[in-house]
JSON list of C-alpha atoms in Angstrom, two decimals:
[
{"chain": "A", "resi": 567, "resn": "MET", "atom": "CA", "xyz": [105.79, 105.61, 129.31]},
{"chain": "A", "resi": 568, "resn": "ALA", "atom": "CA", "xyz": [104.08, 108.93, 129.82]},
{"chain": "A", "resi": 569, "resn": "GLY", "atom": "CA", "xyz": [100.41, 109.12, 130.61]},
{"chain": "A", "resi": 570, "resn": "PRO", "atom": "CA", "xyz": [97.84, 106.41, 131.08]},
{"chain": "A", "resi": 571, "resn": "VAL", "atom": "CA", "xyz": [96.40, 104.86, 127.96]},
{"chain": "A", "resi": 572, "resn": "GLY", "atom": "CA", "xyz": [93.43, 106.84, 126.75]},
{"chain": "A", "resi": 573, "resn": "ALA", "atom": "CA", "xyz": [94.39, 109.96, 128.72]},
{"chain": "A", "resi": 574, "resn": "PRO", "atom": "CA", "xyz": [93.26, 113.10, 126.93]},
{"chain": "A", "resi": 575, "resn": "VAL", "atom": "CA", "xyz": [95.90, 115.05, 125.06]},
{"chain": "A", "resi": 576, "resn": "PRO", "atom": "CA", "xyz": [96.23, 118.60, 126.43]},
{"chain": "A", "resi": 577, "resn": "LYS", "atom": "CA", "xyz": [94.92, 121.19, 123.98]},
{"chain": "A", "resi": 578, "resn": "LEU", "atom": "CA", "xyz": [98.28, 122.98, 123.60]},
{"chain": "A", "resi": 579, "resn": "VAL", "atom": "CA", "xyz": [100.07, 119.70, 122.84]},
{"chain": "A", "resi": 580, "resn": "ASP", "atom": "CA", "xyz": [97.40, 118.80, 120.29]},
{"chain": "A", "resi": 581, "resn": "VAL", "atom": "CA", "xyz": [97.79, 122.20, 118.63]},
{"chain": "A", "resi": 582, "resn": "ALA", "atom": "CA", "xyz": [101.57, 121.67, 118.58]},
{"chain": "A", "resi": 583, "resn": "ARG", "atom": "CA", "xyz": [101.05, 118.30, 116.89]},
{"chain": "A", "resi": 584, "resn": "TRP", "atom": "CA", "xyz": [98.98, 119.86, 114.13]},
{"chain": "A", "resi": 585, "resn": "LEU", "atom": "CA", "xyz": [101.47, 122.72, 113.72]},
{"chain": "A", "resi": 586, "resn": "TRP", "atom": "CA", "xyz": [104.26, 120.16, 113.14]},
{"chain": "A", "resi": 587, "resn": "ILE", "atom": "CA", "xyz": [102.16, 118.33, 110.57]},
{"chain": "A", "resi": 588, "resn": "ALA", "atom": "CA", "xyz": [101.14, 121.59, 108.88]},
{"chain": "A", "resi": 589, "resn": "SER", "atom": "CA", "xyz": [104.76, 122.73, 108.69]},
{"chain": "A", "resi": 590, "resn": "ALA", "atom": "CA", "xyz": [105.78, 119.42, 107.13]},
{"chain": "A", "resi": 591, "resn": "CYS", "atom": "CA", "xyz": [102.93, 119.66, 104.61]},
{"chain": "A", "resi": 592, "resn": "VAL", "atom": "CA", "xyz": [103.81, 123.24, 103.63]},
{"chain": "A", "resi": 593, "resn": "GLY", "atom": "CA", "xyz": [107.46, 122.28, 103.19]},
{"chain": "A", "resi": 594, "resn": "MET", "atom": "CA", "xyz": [106.53, 119.23, 101.17]},
{"chain": "A", "resi": 595, "resn": "LEU", "atom": "CA", "xyz": [104.19, 121.20, 98.89]},
{"chain": "A", "resi": 596, "resn": "ARG", "atom": "CA", "xyz": [106.95, 123.73, 98.21]},
{"chain": "A", "resi": 597, "resn": "PHE", "atom": "CA", "xyz": [109.40, 120.92, 97.50]},
{"chain": "A", "resi": 598, "resn": "LEU", "atom": "CA", "xyz": [106.90, 119.26, 95.14]},
{"chain": "A", "resi": 599, "resn": "GLU", "atom": "CA", "xyz": [106.38, 122.57, 93.33]},
{"chain": "A", "resi": 600, "resn": "GLN", "atom": "CA", "xyz": [110.14, 122.77, 92.79]},
{"chain": "A", "resi": 601, "resn": "LEU", "atom": "CA", "xyz": [110.26, 119.16, 91.55]},
{"chain": "A", "resi": 602, "resn": "LEU", "atom": "CA", "xyz": [107.54, 119.88, 89.01]},
{"chain": "A", "resi": 603, "resn": "ASP", "atom": "CA", "xyz": [109.55, 122.74, 87.47]},
{"chain": "A", "resi": 604, "resn": "ARG", "atom": "CA", "xyz": [111.13, 120.46, 84.87]},
{"chain": "A", "resi": 605, "resn": "GLU", "atom": "CA", "xyz": [112.65, 123.29, 82.84]},
{"chain": "A", "resi": 606, "resn": "MET", "atom": "CA", "xyz": [114.59, 124.53, 85.86]},
{"chain": "A", "resi": 607, "resn": "LEU", "atom": "CA", "xyz": [115.77, 121.00, 86.70]},
{"chain": "A", "resi": 608, "resn": "VAL", "atom": "CA", "xyz": [116.92, 120.34, 83.12]},
{"chain": "A", "resi": 609, "resn": "ALA", "atom": "CA", "xyz": [118.73, 123.69, 83.03]},
{"chain": "A", "resi": 610, "resn": "GLU", "atom": "CA", "xyz": [120.48, 122.91, 86.32]},
{"chain": "A", "resi": 611, "resn": "VAL", "atom": "CA", "xyz": [121.61, 119.44, 85.17]},
{"chain": "A", "resi": 612, "resn": "ARG", "atom": "CA", "xyz": [122.79, 120.92, 81.86]},
{"chain": "A", "resi": 613, "resn": "ARG", "atom": "CA", "xyz": [124.71, 123.64, 83.74]},
{"chain": "A", "resi": 614, "resn": "GLN", "atom": "CA", "xyz": [126.42, 121.10, 86.00]},
{"chain": "A", "resi": 615, "resn": "ASN", "atom": "CA", "xyz": [127.15, 118.58, 83.23]},
{"chain": "A", "resi": 616, "resn": "PRO", "atom": "CA", "xyz": [127.39, 120.33, 79.84]},
{"chain": "A", "resi": 617, "resn": "ALA", "atom": "CA", "xyz": [128.75, 117.19, 78.11]},
{"chain": "A", "resi": 618, "resn": "MET", "atom": "CA", "xyz": [125.59, 115.15, 78.78]},
{"chain": "A", "resi": 619, "resn": "GLY", "atom": "CA", "xyz": [123.19, 114.36, 75.97]},
{"chain": "A", "resi": 620, "resn": "GLN", "atom": "CA", "xyz": [119.48, 115.14, 76.19]},
{"chain": "A", "resi": 621, "resn": "ASP", "atom": "CA", "xyz": [118.55, 111.50, 76.92]},
{"chain": "A", "resi": 622, "resn": "GLN", "atom": "CA", "xyz": [121.02, 111.42, 79.80]},
{"chain": "A", "resi": 623, "resn": "ILE", "atom": "CA", "xyz": [119.73, 114.72, 81.12]},
{"chain": "A", "resi": 624, "resn": "ASP", "atom": "CA", "xyz": [116.12, 113.49, 80.95]},
{"chain": "A", "resi": 625, "resn": "ALA", "atom": "CA", "xyz": [117.04, 110.26, 82.73]},
{"chain": "A", "resi": 626, "resn": "SER", "atom": "CA", "xyz": [118.93, 112.21, 85.40]},
{"chain": "A", "resi": 627, "resn": "VAL", "atom": "CA", "xyz": [116.01, 114.57, 85.97]},
{"chain": "A", "resi": 628, "resn": "ASP", "atom": "CA", "xyz": [113.51, 111.69, 86.10]},
{"chain": "A", "resi": 629, "resn": "GLY", "atom": "CA", "xyz": [115.64, 109.83, 88.63]},
{"chain": "A", "resi": 630, "resn": "GLY", "atom": "CA", "xyz": [116.07, 112.98, 90.71]},
{"chain": "A", "resi": 631, "resn": "VAL", "atom": "CA", "xyz": [112.34, 113.67, 90.72]},
{"chain": "A", "resi": 632, "resn": "LEU", "atom": "CA", "xyz": [111.53, 110.10, 91.80]},
{"chain": "A", "resi": 633, "resn": "PHE", "atom": "CA", "xyz": [114.15, 110.20, 94.54]},
{"chain": "A", "resi": 634, "resn": "GLY", "atom": "CA", "xyz": [112.87, 113.61, 95.64]},
{"chain": "A", "resi": 635, "resn": "LEU", "atom": "CA", "xyz": [109.30, 112.31, 95.86]},
{"chain": "A", "resi": 636, "resn": "LEU", "atom": "CA", "xyz": [110.43, 109.37, 97.99]},
{"chain": "A", "resi": 637, "resn": "ILE", "atom": "CA", "xyz": [112.33, 111.70, 100.32]},
{"chain": "A", "resi": 638, "resn": "ALA", "atom": "CA", "xyz": [109.36, 114.09, 100.57]},
{"chain": "A", "resi": 639, "resn": "VAL", "atom": "CA", "xyz": [106.95, 111.30, 101.50]},
{"chain": "A", "resi": 640, "resn": "ALA", "atom": "CA", "xyz": [109.44, 109.81, 103.99]},
{"chain": "A", "resi": 641, "resn": "LEU", "atom": "CA", "xyz": [109.90, 113.18, 105.70]},
{"chain": "A", "resi": 642, "resn": "LEU", "atom": "CA", "xyz": [106.16, 113.81, 105.89]},
{"chain": "A", "resi": 643, "resn": "VAL", "atom": "CA", "xyz": [105.59, 110.36, 107.41]},
{"chain": "A", "resi": 644, "resn": "ALA", "atom": "CA", "xyz": [108.48, 110.85, 109.85]},
{"chain": "A", "resi": 645, "resn": "TYR", "atom": "CA", "xyz": [107.22, 114.25, 111.03]},
{"chain": "A", "resi": 646, "resn": "THR", "atom": "CA", "xyz": [103.68, 112.91, 111.38]},
{"chain": "A", "resi": 647, "resn": "ARG", "atom": "CA", "xyz": [104.83, 109.91, 113.41]},
{"chain": "A", "resi": 648, "resn": "LEU", "atom": "CA", "xyz": [107.04, 112.07, 115.62]},
{"chain": "A", "resi": 649, "resn": "ALA", "atom": "CA", "xyz": [104.22, 114.57, 116.19]},
{"chain": "A", "resi": 650, "resn": "ASN", "atom": "CA", "xyz": [101.80, 111.78, 117.08]},
{"chain": "A", "resi": 651, "resn": "ALA", "atom": "CA", "xyz": [104.33, 110.18, 119.46]},
{"chain": "A", "resi": 652, "resn": "MET", "atom": "CA", "xyz": [104.89, 113.58, 121.08]},
{"chain": "A", "resi": 653, "resn": "ALA", "atom": "CA", "xyz": [101.13, 114.02, 121.50]},
{"chain": "A", "resi": 654, "resn": "ARG", "atom": "CA", "xyz": [100.99, 110.63, 123.26]},
{"chain": "A", "resi": 655, "resn": "GLY", "atom": "CA", "xyz": [103.45, 112.02, 125.82]},
{"chain": "A", "resi": 656, "resn": "ARG", "atom": "CA", "xyz": [106.70, 110.56, 124.52]},
{"chain": "A", "resi": 657, "resn": "ASN", "atom": "CA", "xyz": [109.42, 112.92, 125.71]},
{"chain": "A", "resi": 658, "resn": "TRP", "atom": "CA", "xyz": [112.00, 111.51, 123.27]},
{"chain": "A", "resi": 659, "resn": "ALA", "atom": "CA", "xyz": [109.74, 112.59, 120.38]},
{"chain": "A", "resi": 660, "resn": "ARG", "atom": "CA", "xyz": [109.44, 116.06, 121.90]},
{"chain": "A", "resi": 661, "resn": "VAL", "atom": "CA", "xyz": [113.25, 116.28, 122.11]},
{"chain": "A", "resi": 662, "resn": "VAL", "atom": "CA", "xyz": [113.71, 115.10, 118.51]},
{"chain": "A", "resi": 663, "resn": "LEU", "atom": "CA", "xyz": [111.11, 117.59, 117.26]},
{"chain": "A", "resi": 664, "resn": "THR", "atom": "CA", "xyz": [112.79, 120.34, 119.28]},
{"chain": "A", "resi": 665, "resn": "VAL", "atom": "CA", "xyz": [116.15, 119.62, 117.64]},
{"chain": "A", "resi": 666, "resn": "LEU", "atom": "CA", "xyz": [114.68, 119.39, 114.13]},
{"chain": "A", "resi": 667, "resn": "GLY", "atom": "CA", "xyz": [112.48, 122.43, 114.68]},
{"chain": "A", "resi": 668, "resn": "GLY", "atom": "CA", "xyz": [115.33, 124.44, 116.20]},
{"chain": "A", "resi": 669, "resn": "ALA", "atom": "CA", "xyz": [117.46, 123.73, 113.13]},
{"chain": "A", "resi": 670, "resn": "SER", "atom": "CA", "xyz": [114.56, 124.67, 110.86]},
{"chain": "A", "resi": 671, "resn": "VAL", "atom": "CA", "xyz": [113.89, 127.92, 112.73]},
{"chain": "A", "resi": 672, "resn": "SER", "atom": "CA", "xyz": [117.60, 128.82, 112.70]},
{"chain": "A", "resi": 673, "resn": "PHE", "atom": "CA", "xyz": [117.92, 128.10, 109.00]},
{"chain": "A", "resi": 674, "resn": "GLY", "atom": "CA", "xyz": [114.72, 130.01, 108.24]},
{"chain": "A", "resi": 675, "resn": "LEU", "atom": "CA", "xyz": [115.85, 133.05, 110.20]},
{"chain": "A", "resi": 676, "resn": "PHE", "atom": "CA", "xyz": [119.23, 132.90, 108.46]},
{"chain": "A", "resi": 677, "resn": "ARG", "atom": "CA", "xyz": [117.56, 132.78, 105.03]},
{"chain": "A", "resi": 678, "resn": "LEU", "atom": "CA", "xyz": [115.27, 135.70, 105.87]},
{"chain": "A", "resi": 679, "resn": "ALA", "atom": "CA", "xyz": [118.14, 137.73, 107.30]},
{"chain": "A", "resi": 680, "resn": "ALA", "atom": "CA", "xyz": [120.33, 136.97, 104.26]},
{"chain": "A", "resi": 681, "resn": "TRP", "atom": "CA", "xyz": [117.54, 138.12, 101.96]},
{"chain": "A", "resi": 682, "resn": "GLY", "atom": "CA", "xyz": [116.73, 141.21, 104.03]},
{"chain": "A", "resi": 683, "resn": "SER", "atom": "CA", "xyz": [120.35, 142.33, 104.24]},
{"chain": "A", "resi": 684, "resn": "GLY", "atom": "CA", "xyz": [121.01, 141.72, 100.54]},
{"chain": "A", "resi": 685, "resn": "PHE", "atom": "CA", "xyz": [123.70, 139.15, 101.35]},
{"chain": "A", "resi": 686, "resn": "ALA", "atom": "CA", "xyz": [121.89, 136.42, 99.40]},
{"chain": "A", "resi": 687, "resn": "ALA", "atom": "CA", "xyz": [121.76, 138.62, 96.29]},
{"chain": "A", "resi": 688, "resn": "GLN", "atom": "CA", "xyz": [125.49, 139.39, 96.61]},
{"chain": "A", "resi": 689, "resn": "LEU", "atom": "CA", "xyz": [126.18, 135.64, 96.59]},
{"chain": "A", "resi": 690, "resn": "GLY", "atom": "CA", "xyz": [123.97, 135.20, 93.54]},
{"chain": "A", "resi": 691, "resn": "VAL", "atom": "CA", "xyz": [121.26, 133.28, 95.39]},
{"chain": "A", "resi": 692, "resn": "GLU", "atom": "CA", "xyz": [117.84, 134.00, 93.92]},
{"chain": "A", "resi": 693, "resn": "MET", "atom": "CA", "xyz": [115.03, 134.00, 96.47]},
{"chain": "A", "resi": 694, "resn": "ARG", "atom": "CA", "xyz": [111.59, 134.21, 94.91]},
{"chain": "A", "resi": 695, "resn": "PRO", "atom": "CA", "xyz": [108.66, 135.63, 96.88]},
{"chain": "A", "resi": 696, "resn": "VAL", "atom": "CA", "xyz": [107.09, 132.17, 97.25]},
{"chain": "A", "resi": 697, "resn": "ASP", "atom": "CA", "xyz": [110.36, 130.85, 98.74]},
{"chain": "A", "resi": 698, "resn": "LEU", "atom": "CA", "xyz": [110.40, 133.68, 101.26]},
{"chain": "A", "resi": 699, "resn": "ALA", "atom": "CA", "xyz": [106.73, 133.16, 102.12]},
{"chain": "A", "resi": 700, "resn": "VAL", "atom": "CA", "xyz": [107.20, 129.42, 102.68]},
{"chain": "A", "resi": 701, "resn": "THR", "atom": "CA", "xyz": [110.33, 130.08, 104.76]},
{"chain": "A", "resi": 702, "resn": "ALA", "atom": "CA", "xyz": [108.47, 132.62, 106.91]},
{"chain": "A", "resi": 703, "resn": "VAL", "atom": "CA", "xyz": [105.43, 130.35, 107.36]},
{"chain": "A", "resi": 704, "resn": "THR", "atom": "CA", "xyz": [107.40, 127.23, 108.27]},
{"chain": "A", "resi": 705, "resn": "THR", "atom": "CA", "xyz": [109.65, 129.23, 110.62]},
{"chain": "A", "resi": 706, "resn": "VAL", "atom": "CA", "xyz": [106.62, 130.60, 112.48]},
{"chain": "A", "resi": 707, "resn": "LEU", "atom": "CA", "xyz": [104.88, 127.20, 112.55]},
{"chain": "A", "resi": 708, "resn": "ASP", "atom": "CA", "xyz": [107.97, 125.41, 113.88]},
{"chain": "A", "resi": 709, "resn": "ALA", "atom": "CA", "xyz": [108.75, 128.08, 116.50]},
{"chain": "A", "resi": 710, "resn": "SER", "atom": "CA", "xyz": [105.13, 128.07, 117.69]},
{"chain": "A", "resi": 711, "resn": "ALA", "atom": "CA", "xyz": [105.05, 124.27, 117.89]},
{"chain": "A", "resi": 712, "resn": "ILE", "atom": "CA", "xyz": [108.24, 124.23, 119.99]},
{"chain": "A", "resi": 713, "resn": "VAL", "atom": "CA", "xyz": [106.85, 126.78, 122.43]},
{"chain": "A", "resi": 714, "resn": "LEU", "atom": "CA", "xyz": [103.50, 124.99, 122.75]},
{"chain": "A", "resi": 715, "resn": "MET", "atom": "CA", "xyz": [105.14, 121.60, 123.39]},
{"chain": "A", "resi": 716, "resn": "TYR", "atom": "CA", "xyz": [106.88, 122.99, 126.46]},
{"chain": "A", "resi": 717, "resn": "ARG", "atom": "CA", "xyz": [103.85, 124.79, 127.88]},
{"chain": "A", "resi": 718, "resn": "VAL", "atom": "CA", "xyz": [102.41, 121.50, 129.21]},
{"chain": "A", "resi": 719, "resn": "SER", "atom": "CA", "xyz": [105.42, 119.77, 130.75]},
{"chain": "A", "resi": 720, "resn": "ALA", "atom": "CA", "xyz": [103.33, 117.54, 133.03]},
{"chain": "A", "resi": 721, "resn": "HIS", "atom": "CA", "xyz": [102.13, 115.62, 129.96]},
{"chain": "A", "resi": 722, "resn": "PHE", "atom": "CA", "xyz": [105.67, 114.36, 129.41]},
{"chain": "A", "resi": 723, "resn": "ARG", "atom": "CA", "xyz": [106.61, 113.40, 132.95]},
{"chain": "A", "resi": 724, "resn": "LYS", "atom": "CA", "xyz": [107.49, 109.79, 133.51]},
{"chain": "A", "resi": 725, "resn": "ARG", "atom": "CA", "xyz": [104.90, 107.95, 135.56]},
{"chain": "A", "resi": 726, "resn": "VAL", "atom": "CA", "xyz": [106.07, 105.59, 138.27]},
{"chain": "A", "resi": 727, "resn": "ALA", "atom": "CA", "xyz": [104.05, 102.42, 138.71]},
{"chain": "A", "resi": 728, "resn": "VAL", "atom": "CA", "xyz": [102.94, 101.76, 142.27]},
{"chain": "A", "resi": 729, "resn": "ASP", "atom": "CA", "xyz": [102.41, 98.19, 143.41]},
{"chain": "A", "resi": 730, "resn": "SER", "atom": "CA", "xyz": [99.01, 98.21, 145.10]},
{"chain": "A", "resi": 731, "resn": "ALA", "atom": "CA", "xyz": [99.55, 94.73, 146.63]},
{"chain": "A", "resi": 732, "resn": "ILE", "atom": "CA", "xyz": [102.05, 96.10, 149.13]},
{"chain": "A", "resi": 733, "resn": "GLN", "atom": "CA", "xyz": [100.31, 97.80, 151.99]},
{"chain": "A", "resi": 734, "resn": "PRO", "atom": "CA", "xyz": [102.18, 100.47, 153.94]},
{"chain": "A", "resi": 735, "resn": "SER", "atom": "CA", "xyz": [102.88, 99.45, 157.54]}
]
């Protein structure tokens, strides 16, 4: 239990909440854009399973798109719920977001460094400009949200209930 019910959310924590939600939305939109590229999905399934017929490939792509949509919605809901719990002063939500955000920032920096050094191209990994832009944006959003969450530590301190019936002697 963090703050009293109805206590105002500090501005920096509220900004951090919206940064988490924005990062999840940007990531989800990029993921949806990839799911809607049916030609790329069909080519990938065909490359992995050359013996499959077109009906099997179509069924596989359809199932993958549906599963991907479910995962995207679940992740957006999870990030939104975690961000809202963090804004209400729940330290466990702040810790979970820190771990997830730290992994996201690390992965984003790795992707950008791999692209910048040419290592990704040597491995045959194609990184389109929109992929790099989304990676840069989500990395900045997640890093900013982590920093802002820890700027107002008093919001996450555990309150101790005091029994007012006991009078000090």
